[in-house]
Structures are given as C-alpha cells and as structure tokens.
Amino acid sequence: MIDIAELARRSGLPASTLRFYEDKGLIESVGRRGLRRLFEPDVLERLSLVALGRNAGFTLEEVAAMFAPDGKPRIDRAQLSAKAAELDRTIGRLRAMRDGLRHAANCPAPDHMECPTFRRMLKVAGTNRSRRRPKRMGAGKSV
Amino acid sequence: MIDIAELARRSGLPASTLRFYEDKGLIESVGRRGLRRLFEPDVLERLSLVALGRNAGFTLEEVAAMFAPDGKPRIDRAQLSAKAAELDRTIGRLRAMRDGLRHAANCPAPDHMECPTFRRMLKVAGTNRSRRRPKRMGAGKSV
DNA sequence: GTGCCAGTTCAAGTTAACTTGAGGTCAAGC
DNA sequence: GCTTGACCTCAAGTTAACTTGAACTGGCAC
C-alpha cells in the first residue's frame, strides 16, 4: 500500500495525472487514508504498460480497452500487428522526410525551389492525405 | 487569380482551412470579388510547402516563420538539420516499438508479462520521458 | 485541541489545428 | 429586381491528454 505521493515519486508522474488516469480507468486505487488515495505497488507495472501503449501510439482509451475487466492485460494480437504495420508505414514516411530534410539542409541551390530533391519532397508531401491522426509521441519516466 | 472554391478544389483543402491558414499568415489572398477571396495560383505551391513542413513535424507556427516577410521561403539550414536529427531519434524509437509489437503479437507466452521481450519493452517504455511533443502526422493531398 | 499542509473534488483552462454554427452579404442568373 | 446559394465574419466547439485553480478536508505534529 503506497500513497499517491509515493506513487508519483516512483512513477515520475504528477499526482494530477495519476488522478486523471484513475478517472479514466487506467489504474485503480484500493482505498483511502483520510481522503488520500492508497495504491497497491503493482500499479507501477500497470503504469509501465500504459507508458508502453502510449509509446506505441495507442490512445489512452485504446490502452484502457486492453485491460480485461479483471484488470489483467488482455492484449489483442491482431491489434498489435496492425499497430506494428502502422508504425512501419510511419517510419517509412519519416525516413523519407528525414533524408529530404538532410538534403535540403546541405543543398547548394540558392533557392530551395530550384533544387530537384526539394521539389520532389514537395510532391511527396502533397500525397498520402489521411485525416485526423493523433500520433502523439512521448515516453514515460523509468517506473 | 482563382477564387477560394477553386483553390479548395485544387489543393484538396476545405475552404475553412484556407481561411484559417490565411488568418495564420500562411497564405495570402490578393483581393476579393464581392466578399469572395481571390488568390494567385502560386498559393498552391505555398500550400505544398506548408504540407511539407507539417509532414516534417513542424508546427504551423514554425512553418509560418519559415517565410520571409517578402513571402519567399527563408529556410534555416540548422533548423532543418535539427528537425532531421529529431526525426532520426523518433524513427529509432518507433522501430524498437514496432519490433516489440511484432514480437508481442507472435509471442507464445500465455501471459505477456512472462515474455522477456515484452518485459524489456516495458523497461524501455519507462525511459526517455520528454514532455509535450505534438508530433501530428498527416499529409496533404496532391497539390 | 488546533493549525498546517498535502491531499481532495470539480470545473475550467491549455494547445494545435481545425470545424461548425449563426447570422449577414452580394454577384449572378432568371 | 429579386431570389439564391456560395461565400463572408466571428465566436464557439472539438479532441487528446493533461494542468490549474478555487474551495474544502482531515491525519499528524506540537
């Protein structure tokens, strides 16, 4: 049984986030001392799972859905594969973009618009429109 | 001189977005026919540049700053290099995550928590916390 | 027993990048 | 000349993931 301050310290997450996560059903407190929440230490593992899911690009809602009602992780392999494939596509796009940026940074052309590589990037940028992708990247402190 | 409907059609962006972009200083209209905005056709290239920047992970504000007051792109090579390096780090993280997801999707362990690879991912997820990264991914329709 | 301070609740604010809605305008077609 | 519908403005709403603020509470040290 650890209190919220302790959990915050050990997880590196602010207490406000822990309350928010509890509200969202991502973690559970097991009681109170006064008003103060008490958690089981294994919530730390749970928080790692949440950080992992967020890192992989899942939304908090998706992460929440990955826990069975009993609290055990219930991970859908097809969903993981799908996310892996999505990451793979993202990686491809980012690599092209990175290479293009590097080129542009070193390109001798006085005006970028005259550089063929730059113009090719422009074309690529104009392709592949897919509306509304969340895709926030951030990790979680060591837990 | 094309009107906003034409620009919307050719850029694939809704008129509301074009107005929004004008408001943000990303594009400029050169006049009106009645209330209706009129644009020079080269705004299309400008929109491609915006799409490119967004693809590379710049915010709209950063993209706006890339245009000199005279309207010509004024691109900071150091900034491009920095963004390339940032993309490179992101790519590394995503690759690790993708590989981990693939493994987890195929892992025979009955409970993911018993899989060493999965546990390693958990550890990694717990590292590398960097607050507030926007990182929206989306492209722009052919322009 | 009492005051402190870290906790609590709940609503509202934040950021990015847009979208939506209400109410208004006007060029063009009939 | 009148209707119409696409465009206009401006404010407010949307989403994700939190943070912040105001008002309150209660275990613990003294």
Coordinates of C-alpha atoms (C1' of nucleotides) in Angstrom, one line a residue:
Chain A
M1 CA 0.0 0.0 0.0
I2 CA 1.6 3.2 -1.1
D3 CA 0.0 6.7 -1.2
I4 CA -0.3 8.9 -4.2
A5 CA 2.8 11.0 -3.3
E6 CA 4.9 7.8 -3.2
L7 CA 3.4 6.6 -6.5
A8 CA 4.0 9.9 -8.1
R9 CA 7.6 9.8 -6.9
R10 CA 8.2 6.3 -8.1
S11 CA 6.5 6.6 -11.4
G12 CA 7.6 10.1 -12.2
L13 CA 4.1 11.1 -13.0
P14 CA 2.4 14.1 -11.2
A15 CA -0.4 13.3 -8.8
S16 CA -2.8 15.1 -11.1
T17 CA -2.0 12.6 -13.9
L18 CA -2.5 9.7 -11.5
R19 CA -5.9 11.0 -10.5
F20 CA -6.7 11.6 -14.2
Y21 CA -5.6 8.1 -15.0
E22 CA -7.7 6.6 -12.3
D23 CA -10.7 8.6 -13.6
K24 CA -10.1 7.1 -17.0
G25 CA -10.0 3.7 -15.5
L26 CA -6.3 3.1 -16.3
I27 CA -5.3 2.5 -12.8
E28 CA -7.2 1.8 -9.6
S29 CA -6.8 2.9 -6.0
V30 CA -7.6 0.4 -3.3
G31 CA -8.6 2.7 -0.5
R32 CA -8.0 5.9 1.3
R33 CA -6.3 7.2 4.3
G34 CA -8.5 10.1 5.1
L35 CA -9.1 11.5 1.6
R36 CA -5.7 10.4 0.4
R37 CA -5.7 7.6 -2.2
L38 CA -3.8 4.4 -1.5
F39 CA -2.5 2.2 -4.2
E40 CA -1.1 -1.3 -4.5
P41 CA 2.6 -1.2 -5.6
D42 CA 1.8 -3.3 -8.7
V43 CA 0.1 -0.1 -10.1
L44 CA 3.6 0.8 -11.1
E45 CA 3.7 -2.1 -13.5
R46 CA 0.3 -1.0 -14.8
L47 CA 1.7 2.5 -15.4
S48 CA 4.6 1.0 -17.3
L49 CA 2.1 -0.8 -19.5
V50 CA 0.2 2.5 -20.1
A51 CA 3.5 4.2 -21.0
L52 CA 4.3 1.3 -23.3
G53 CA 1.0 1.6 -25.1
R54 CA 1.3 5.4 -25.4
N55 CA 4.7 4.9 -26.8
A56 CA 3.4 2.5 -29.4
G57 CA 0.9 5.2 -30.4
F58 CA -2.2 3.9 -28.8
T59 CA -4.6 6.4 -27.3
L60 CA -5.3 6.2 -23.6
E61 CA -8.7 4.9 -24.5
E62 CA -7.3 2.1 -26.5
V63 CA -4.9 1.3 -23.7
A64 CA -7.7 1.2 -21.3
A65 CA -9.5 -1.2 -23.5
M66 CA -6.5 -3.5 -23.4
F67 CA -7.2 -4.4 -19.8
A68 CA -9.8 -7.0 -19.1
P69 CA -12.4 -6.2 -16.5
D70 CA -10.4 -8.3 -14.1
G71 CA -7.5 -6.0 -14.5
K72 CA -5.2 -8.4 -16.3
P73 CA -3.8 -7.2 -19.6
R74 CA -5.9 -8.7 -22.4
I75 CA -3.9 -8.0 -25.5
D76 CA -5.2 -8.4 -28.9
R77 CA -2.5 -9.8 -31.2
A78 CA -4.2 -8.6 -34.3
Q79 CA -4.4 -5.1 -32.9
L80 CA -0.7 -5.3 -32.1
S81 CA 0.1 -6.4 -35.6
A82 CA -2.0 -3.6 -37.1
K83 CA -0.2 -1.1 -34.9
A84 CA 3.1 -2.5 -35.9
A85 CA 2.2 -2.2 -39.6
E86 CA 1.0 1.4 -39.0
L87 CA 4.3 2.2 -37.2
D88 CA 6.1 0.7 -40.2
R89 CA 4.4 3.0 -42.6
T90 CA 5.0 6.0 -40.4
I91 CA 8.7 5.0 -40.2
G92 CA 8.9 4.9 -43.9
R93 CA 7.4 8.3 -44.2
L94 CA 9.6 9.8 -41.5
R95 CA 12.7 8.3 -43.1
A96 CA 11.9 9.9 -46.4
M97 CA 11.3 13.1 -44.7
R98 CA 14.5 12.9 -42.7
D99 CA 16.5 12.3 -45.7
G100 CA 14.9 15.1 -47.6
L101 CA 15.5 17.5 -44.7
R102 CA 19.1 16.5 -44.6
H103 CA 19.5 17.1 -48.2
A104 CA 17.7 20.5 -48.0
A105 CA 20.0 21.4 -45.2
N106 CA 23.1 20.8 -47.3
C107 CA 21.7 21.6 -50.7
P108 CA 23.8 24.2 -52.5
A109 CA 21.0 25.6 -54.6
P110 CA 20.5 29.3 -53.7
D111 CA 16.7 28.9 -53.7
H112 CA 15.3 25.7 -52.4
M113 CA 12.6 25.9 -55.1
E114 CA 15.3 25.3 -57.6
C115 CA 16.6 22.1 -56.0
P116 CA 15.2 19.0 -57.7
T117 CA 15.3 17.0 -54.5
F118 CA 13.4 19.7 -52.7
R119 CA 10.8 19.8 -55.4
R120 CA 10.5 16.0 -55.2
M121 CA 9.8 16.4 -51.4
L122 CA 7.1 18.9 -52.2
K123 CA 5.4 16.4 -54.5
V124 CA 5.6 13.7 -51.9
A125 CA 4.2 16.0 -49.2
G126 CA 1.3 16.5 -51.4
T127 CA 0.4 12.8 -51.5
N128 CA -1.0 10.5 -48.9
R129 CA -3.5 12.6 -47.2
S130 CA -5.2 10.8 -44.3
R131 CA -7.4 12.9 -42.0
R132 CA -7.1 13.1 -38.2
R133 CA -4.2 11.1 -37.0
P134 CA -3.4 11.7 -33.3
K135 CA 0.0 10.1 -33.0
R136 CA 1.5 11.9 -30.1
M137 CA 4.9 10.8 -29.1
G138 CA 6.2 10.8 -25.6
A139 CA 7.6 8.3 -23.2
G140 CA 7.3 7.6 -19.6
K141 CA 9.9 8.0 -16.9
S142 CA 11.5 4.9 -15.6
V143 CA 9.0 3.1 -13.4
Chain B
M1 CA -6.5 34.8 -60.0
I2 CA -8.5 31.9 -58.7
D3 CA -11.3 32.0 -56.1
I4 CA -11.4 30.1 -52.8
A5 CA -13.6 27.4 -54.2
E6 CA -11.1 26.7 -57.0
L7 CA -8.2 26.8 -54.6
A8 CA -10.0 24.4 -52.3
R9 CA -10.7 22.1 -55.2
R10 CA -7.2 22.1 -56.5
S11 CA -5.5 21.9 -53.1
G12 CA -7.9 19.4 -51.6
L13 CA -8.2 21.6 -48.5
P14 CA -11.6 22.8 -47.3
A15 CA -12.2 26.5 -47.6
S16 CA -12.4 26.8 -43.9
T17 CA -8.8 25.6 -43.7
L18 CA -7.7 28.0 -46.3
R19 CA -9.3 30.9 -44.4
F20 CA -7.7 29.6 -41.3
Y21 CA -4.3 29.5 -43.0
E22 CA -4.7 33.0 -44.3
D23 CA -5.6 34.1 -40.8
K24 CA -2.4 32.5 -39.5
G25 CA -0.4 34.2 -42.2
L26 CA 0.5 31.0 -44.1
I27 CA -1.1 32.2 -47.3
E28 CA -2.3 35.4 -48.7
S29 CA -5.3 36.4 -50.7
V30 CA -4.8 39.2 -53.2
G31 CA -8.3 40.6 -53.4
R32 CA -11.9 40.0 -53.4
R33 CA -14.8 39.6 -55.8
G34 CA -17.6 40.8 -53.6
L35 CA -16.7 39.2 -50.3
R36 CA -15.1 36.2 -52.0
R37 CA -11.4 35.9 -51.7
L38 CA -9.2 35.8 -54.7
F39 CA -5.8 34.1 -54.8
E40 CA -2.8 33.9 -57.1
P41 CA -2.3 30.4 -58.4
D42 CA 1.1 30.2 -56.8
V43 CA -0.6 29.9 -53.5
L44 CA -0.8 26.2 -54.4
E45 CA 3.0 25.9 -54.2
R46 CA 2.8 27.7 -50.9
L47 CA 0.3 25.2 -49.7
S48 CA 2.6 22.4 -50.8
L49 CA 5.4 23.9 -48.7
V50 CA 3.0 24.1 -45.7
A51 CA 2.1 20.4 -46.2
L52 CA 5.8 19.6 -46.5
G53 CA 6.6 21.4 -43.3
R54 CA 3.8 19.8 -41.4
N55 CA 4.9 16.4 -42.7
A56 CA 8.3 17.0 -41.4
G57 CA 6.8 17.7 -38.0
F58 CA 7.0 21.4 -37.9
T59 CA 4.0 23.2 -36.3
L60 CA 2.1 25.7 -38.4
E61 CA 3.7 28.5 -36.4
E62 CA 7.2 27.2 -37.3
V63 CA 6.2 26.9 -40.9
A64 CA 4.9 30.4 -40.9
A65 CA 8.2 31.6 -39.6
M66 CA 9.9 29.9 -42.5
F67 CA 8.6 32.5 -44.9
A68 CA 10.4 35.8 -45.1
P69 CA 8.2 38.9 -44.8
D70 CA 8.6 39.2 -48.6
G71 CA 6.9 35.8 -49.0
K72 CA 9.9 33.9 -50.2
P73 CA 10.8 30.8 -48.3
R74 CA 13.6 31.6 -45.9
I75 CA 14.7 28.2 -44.7
D76 CA 17.1 27.9 -41.9
R77 CA 19.5 25.0 -42.6
A78 CA 20.4 24.5 -39.0
Q79 CA 16.7 24.2 -38.2
L80 CA 16.3 21.6 -40.9
S81 CA 19.3 19.6 -39.6
A82 CA 17.8 19.7 -36.1
K83 CA 14.5 18.5 -37.3
A84 CA 16.2 15.7 -39.3
A85 CA 18.0 14.7 -36.1
E86 CA 14.8 14.8 -34.2
L87 CA 13.1 12.6 -36.8
D88 CA 16.0 10.2 -36.6
R89 CA 15.6 9.8 -32.9
T90 CA 11.9 9.3 -33.4
I91 CA 12.5 6.7 -36.1
G92 CA 14.7 4.8 -33.8
R93 CA 12.1 4.7 -31.1
L94 CA 9.4 3.7 -33.4
R95 CA 11.5 1.0 -34.9
A96 CA 12.1 -0.5 -31.5
M97 CA 8.5 -0.2 -30.7
R98 CA 7.4 -1.8 -34.0
D99 CA 9.7 -4.7 -33.5
G100 CA 8.5 -5.2 -29.9
L101 CA 4.9 -5.1 -31.1
R102 CA 5.6 -7.7 -33.7
H103 CA 7.2 -9.9 -31.2
A104 CA 4.4 -9.5 -28.7
A105 CA 1.9 -10.2 -31.5
N106 CA 3.6 -13.6 -32.1
C107 CA 4.9 -14.4 -28.7
P108 CA 3.8 -17.8 -27.5
A109 CA 4.0 -16.9 -23.8
P110 CA 0.5 -17.3 -22.4
D111 CA 0.8 -14.1 -20.4
H112 CA 2.7 -11.2 -21.9
M113 CA 4.1 -10.4 -18.6
E114 CA 6.1 -13.7 -18.7
C115 CA 7.7 -12.9 -22.0
P116 CA 11.2 -11.5 -21.6
T117 CA 10.9 -9.4 -24.8
F118 CA 7.7 -7.9 -23.6
R119 CA 9.3 -7.1 -20.2
R120 CA 12.2 -5.5 -22.0
M121 CA 9.8 -3.3 -23.9
L122 CA 8.2 -2.3 -20.6
K123 CA 11.5 -1.1 -19.3
V124 CA 12.2 0.8 -22.5
A125 CA 8.8 2.4 -22.3
G126 CA 9.7 3.6 -18.9
T127 CA 12.8 5.5 -20.2
N128 CA 13.2 8.7 -22.3
R129 CA 10.4 10.9 -20.9
S130 CA 10.2 14.1 -22.8
R131 CA 7.2 16.3 -22.1
R132 CA 4.8 17.8 -24.6
R133 CA 5.6 16.6 -28.0
P134 CA 3.0 17.5 -30.6
K135 CA 4.1 15.4 -33.5
R136 CA 1.0 15.1 -35.5
M137 CA 1.3 13.1 -38.7
G138 CA -0.7 13.8 -41.7
A139 CA 0.0 14.7 -45.3
G140 CA -1.6 16.9 -47.8
K141 CA -3.4 15.9 -50.9
S142 CA -1.7 16.3 -54.2
V143 CA -1.4 20.0 -55.0
Chain C
dG1 C1' -7.1 20.7 20.5
dT2 C1' -5.7 23.1 16.8
dG3 C1' -3.3 24.6 12.8
dC4 C1' -0.7 23.1 8.8
dC5 C1' -0.2 21.3 4.5
dA6 C1' -0.7 17.8 1.4
dG7 C1' -4.1 15.8 -0.1
dT8 C1' -9.3 16.0 -2.2
dT9 C1' -13.2 17.5 -5.8
dC10 C1' -14.9 19.6 -9.8
dA11 C1' -14.9 22.8 -13.2
dA12 C1' -12.5 25.2 -16.3
dG13 C1' -8.2 26.2 -18.9
dT14 C1' -4.4 24.7 -22.3
dT15 C1' -2.5 23.6 -27.1
dA16 C1' -2.8 22.5 -32.0
dA17 C1' -5.2 22.6 -35.9
dC18 C1' -9.1 22.9 -37.4
dT19 C1' -14.5 22.6 -37.9
dT20 C1' -19.1 24.2 -37.0
dG21 C1' -22.9 27.4 -36.4
dA22 C1' -25.4 31.6 -36.6
dG23 C1' -26.3 35.5 -38.9
dG24 C1' -25.0 38.5 -42.8
dT25 C1' -23.6 39.8 -47.8
dC26 C1' -23.6 40.0 -52.6
dA27 C1' -22.6 38.6 -57.7
dA28 C1' -25.1 36.2 -60.8
dG29 C1' -28.9 34.1 -63.1
dC30 C1' -33.7 34.4 -64.3
Chain D
dG1 C1' -35.4 43.5 -59.4
dC2 C1' -35.5 39.6 -56.8
dT3 C1' -34.0 35.1 -55.2
dT4 C1' -30.4 32.2 -54.3
dG5 C1' -26.5 30.0 -52.7
dA6 C1' -21.8 30.2 -52.1
dC7 C1' -19.1 32.9 -49.6
dC8 C1' -18.2 36.1 -45.5
dT9 C1' -17.2 37.0 -40.2
dC10 C1' -16.7 35.9 -35.6
dA11 C1' -17.3 33.1 -31.8
dA12 C1' -17.5 28.8 -30.0
dG13 C1' -16.9 23.8 -30.3
dT14 C1' -13.8 19.6 -30.9
dT15 C1' -10.1 16.1 -29.4
dA16 C1' -6.4 14.2 -26.5
dA17 C1' -4.2 14.4 -22.6
dC18 C1' -3.4 16.7 -19.1
dT19 C1' -2.9 21.0 -15.8
dT20 C1' -4.6 24.7 -13.0
dG21 C1' -7.5 27.0 -9.7
dA22 C1' -10.7 27.6 -6.1
dA23 C1' -12.7 25.9 -2.2
dC24 C1' -12.5 22.2 1.1
dT25 C1' -10.8 18.2 4.4
dG26 C1' -8.5 15.7 7.7
dG27 C1' -4.4 13.0 9.6
dC28 C1' -0.5 14.3 12.1
dA29 C1' 2.9 17.1 14.8
dC30 C1' 3.0 20.0 18.6

